[in-house]
Phi, psi and omega in degrees: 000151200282128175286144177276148203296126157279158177277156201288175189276170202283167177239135169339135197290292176339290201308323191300322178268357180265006154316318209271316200301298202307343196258287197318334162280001165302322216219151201256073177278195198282312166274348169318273184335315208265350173248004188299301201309322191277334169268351185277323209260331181273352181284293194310304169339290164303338175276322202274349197281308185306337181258027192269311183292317183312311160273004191080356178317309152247161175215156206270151166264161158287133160276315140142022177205137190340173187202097185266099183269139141237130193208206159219167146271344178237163191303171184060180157330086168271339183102010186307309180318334184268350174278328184291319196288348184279343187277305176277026156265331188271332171321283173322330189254340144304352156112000171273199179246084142278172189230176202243134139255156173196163233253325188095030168002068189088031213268156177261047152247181152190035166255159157318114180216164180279151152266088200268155198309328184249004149353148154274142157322298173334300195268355176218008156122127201298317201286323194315309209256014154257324189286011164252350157302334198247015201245297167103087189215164152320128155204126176243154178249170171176144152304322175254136160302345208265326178301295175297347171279313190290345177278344197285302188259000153293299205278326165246075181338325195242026182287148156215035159214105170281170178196097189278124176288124181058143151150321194000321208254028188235092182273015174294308185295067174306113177245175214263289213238117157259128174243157204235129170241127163264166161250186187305358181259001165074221171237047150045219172285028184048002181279170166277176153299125044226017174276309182249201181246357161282135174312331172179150212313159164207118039276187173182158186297109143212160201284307151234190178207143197218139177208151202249140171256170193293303209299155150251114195351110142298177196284001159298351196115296199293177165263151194305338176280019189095331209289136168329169163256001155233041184255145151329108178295160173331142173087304184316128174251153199306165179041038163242164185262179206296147177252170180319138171326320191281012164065007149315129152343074186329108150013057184256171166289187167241033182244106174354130174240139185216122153321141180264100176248112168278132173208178180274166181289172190264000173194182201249165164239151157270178175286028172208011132114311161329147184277155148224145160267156183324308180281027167239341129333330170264065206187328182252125197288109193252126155277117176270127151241135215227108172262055171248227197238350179190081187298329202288319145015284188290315202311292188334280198331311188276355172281327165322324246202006177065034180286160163267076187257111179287352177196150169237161163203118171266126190254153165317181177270128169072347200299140170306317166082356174299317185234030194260125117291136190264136194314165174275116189259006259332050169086040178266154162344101129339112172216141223216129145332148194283315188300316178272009199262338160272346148275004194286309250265330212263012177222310188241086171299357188258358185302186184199117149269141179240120182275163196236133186256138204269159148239130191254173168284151171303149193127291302211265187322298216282346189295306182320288173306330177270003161272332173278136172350112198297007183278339154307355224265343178206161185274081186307136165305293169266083193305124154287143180317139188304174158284178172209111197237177176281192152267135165295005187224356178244000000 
């Protein structure tokens, strides 16, 4: 018999305050106002940086083969990694070699290094090592891109695309296609940092722009409140980007925008690479454990899928899992997020990660494709050396 569901367990003083930073950037509230002085001088900053490349005063490198930055404007979780990875599967079933770089987020190294399907997490960055586990693509990590684009294409010769995890604010990196993804929270109150949550003013040049809706995809495509999968969220007016909480008029862009829908896969994996499904699973009393950027997210999803979660815990972002014990569960399922699961498996081999699956709106690819260099536009036998150009967007 199933134990019946608890309320979840407390989440960590990390998870609490940055829950508290994410409700304070909805809305332009008191403390929003009391930290505004303070996003005007990161506002000045961040400009003089963007107008040192712009005039040339420094100037982006080339890597010498397209350069696909995905990336956001605001602080936290946007959902970028599952758009690089829908990005670099469709390149591959389109016939290139691409390869990934990244700077490697919270990773305890800090030299250039590849990233391999079996990396610790620890040392090259939680999104790099799932994405060369789950893509089977080329990925070097480095604190400069340009370092990790040139170790990249040493080592794979025959890479003819990149495709940067992050990087928009990273103008040392001259590129081809920029896509900026926002989530559903939009550009929060629209202040910068550290009063709001964007990195720099929006709207700002970019190629697309891809945003997440609230419902997440069912397994047909739609969203679960009905929306088509290349109908417009709610609010949205067509090429703008999502709007603020505060319910001002957005910006918009002049960049194509195509809705996002999310949902988990139909089965959990094990650490060894076997399935189990979701639906064999609700019967059994589940500890969700979740280290992202929006845990309650995962937890809403697997309540979604009819789970039984007898207990949740939310961690930090990033969090090692190095000093994590697990509670006393009376022996429920492990379950996981696909991103935390190499590091859980290294402690709990017995977790179940469940992975999370993008819908991108129809549309999304051929924009993509028609964006890339025309020597992409078909797959040449013999590829003449790329041009070597600046960035279109800095």
């Amino acid at each position: 018999m199933a134990a019946a569901p608890q309320p979840p367990s407390s989440p960590s003083f990390q998870a609490r305050a940055h829950a508290a930073v994410q409700h304070a950037w909805r809305q332009r509230g008191p403390l929003a106002w009391a930290l505004w002085p303070l996003s005007q001088l990161y506002g000045a900053l961040s400009a003089l940086r963007r107008w040192l490349y712009r005039s040339g005063l420094r100037r982006a490198q080339h890597a010498g083969v397209p350069t696909i930055v995905v990336g956001n404007v605001i602080a936290g979780g946007a959902g970028k990694t599952p758009v690089v990875m829908a990005v670099v599967r469709h390149l591959q079933a389109q016939g290139w070699r691409p390869g990934v770089i990244s700077r490697g987020y919270g990773r305890s190294t800090h030299d250039c290094r590849a990233v391999l399907p079996d990396s610790p997490a620890s040392e090259v960055g939680d999104e790099p090592a799932l994405i060369a586990r789950s893509c089977a693509v080329p990925v070097v990590v480095a604190a400069r891109r340009m370092d990790a684009a040139r170790a990249l294409l040493a080592q794979h010769p025959d890479t003819d695309v990149l495709v940067c995890d992050d990087g928009l604010q990273h103008w040392p990196l001259a590129r081809d296609i920029d896509i900026c993804v926002f989530n559903d929270q939009g550009i929060g109150n629209g202040f910068l940092l550290p009063a709001g949550p964007l990195r720099e003013p929006w709207p700002r040049p970019v190629d697309l722009v891809v945003y997440s809706t609230n419902a997440p995809a069912t397994p047909d495509g739609a969203a679960a409140s009905g929306t088509a999968p290349n109908a417009t969220a709610p609010g949205l007016a067509p090429n703008a980007a999502p709007r603020p909480d505060h319910g001002a008029a957005p910006p918009h862009s002049s960049a194509p925008a195509f809705a996002l829908q999310r949902q988990l896969a139909d089965h959990a994996v094990r650490q060894d690479g076997t399935r189990v499904a979701l639906h064999d699973l609700r019967q059994q009393p589940l500890l969700a454990v979740a280290a992202i950027a929006r845990p309650d997210d995962f937890f809403a999803m697997l309540r979604a899928r009819h789970l039984t979660l007898a207990a949740t815990q939310a961690l930090p972002d990033h969090f090692d899992f190095d000093s994590w014990k697990r509670p006393s569960d009376k022996g429920y399922t492990l379950i996981c997020t696909e991103k935390d699961a190499a590091k859980l498996w290294r402690y709990h081999p017995d977790a179940l990660a469940v992975p999370l699956q993008v819908r991108i709106a129809a549309g999304f690819f051929a924009a993509l494709d028609a964006r890339l260099p025309r020597r992409l536009s078909s797959p040449p036998e013999n590829p003449s050396p790329p041009p070597h150009h600046g960035s279109q967007t800095a």
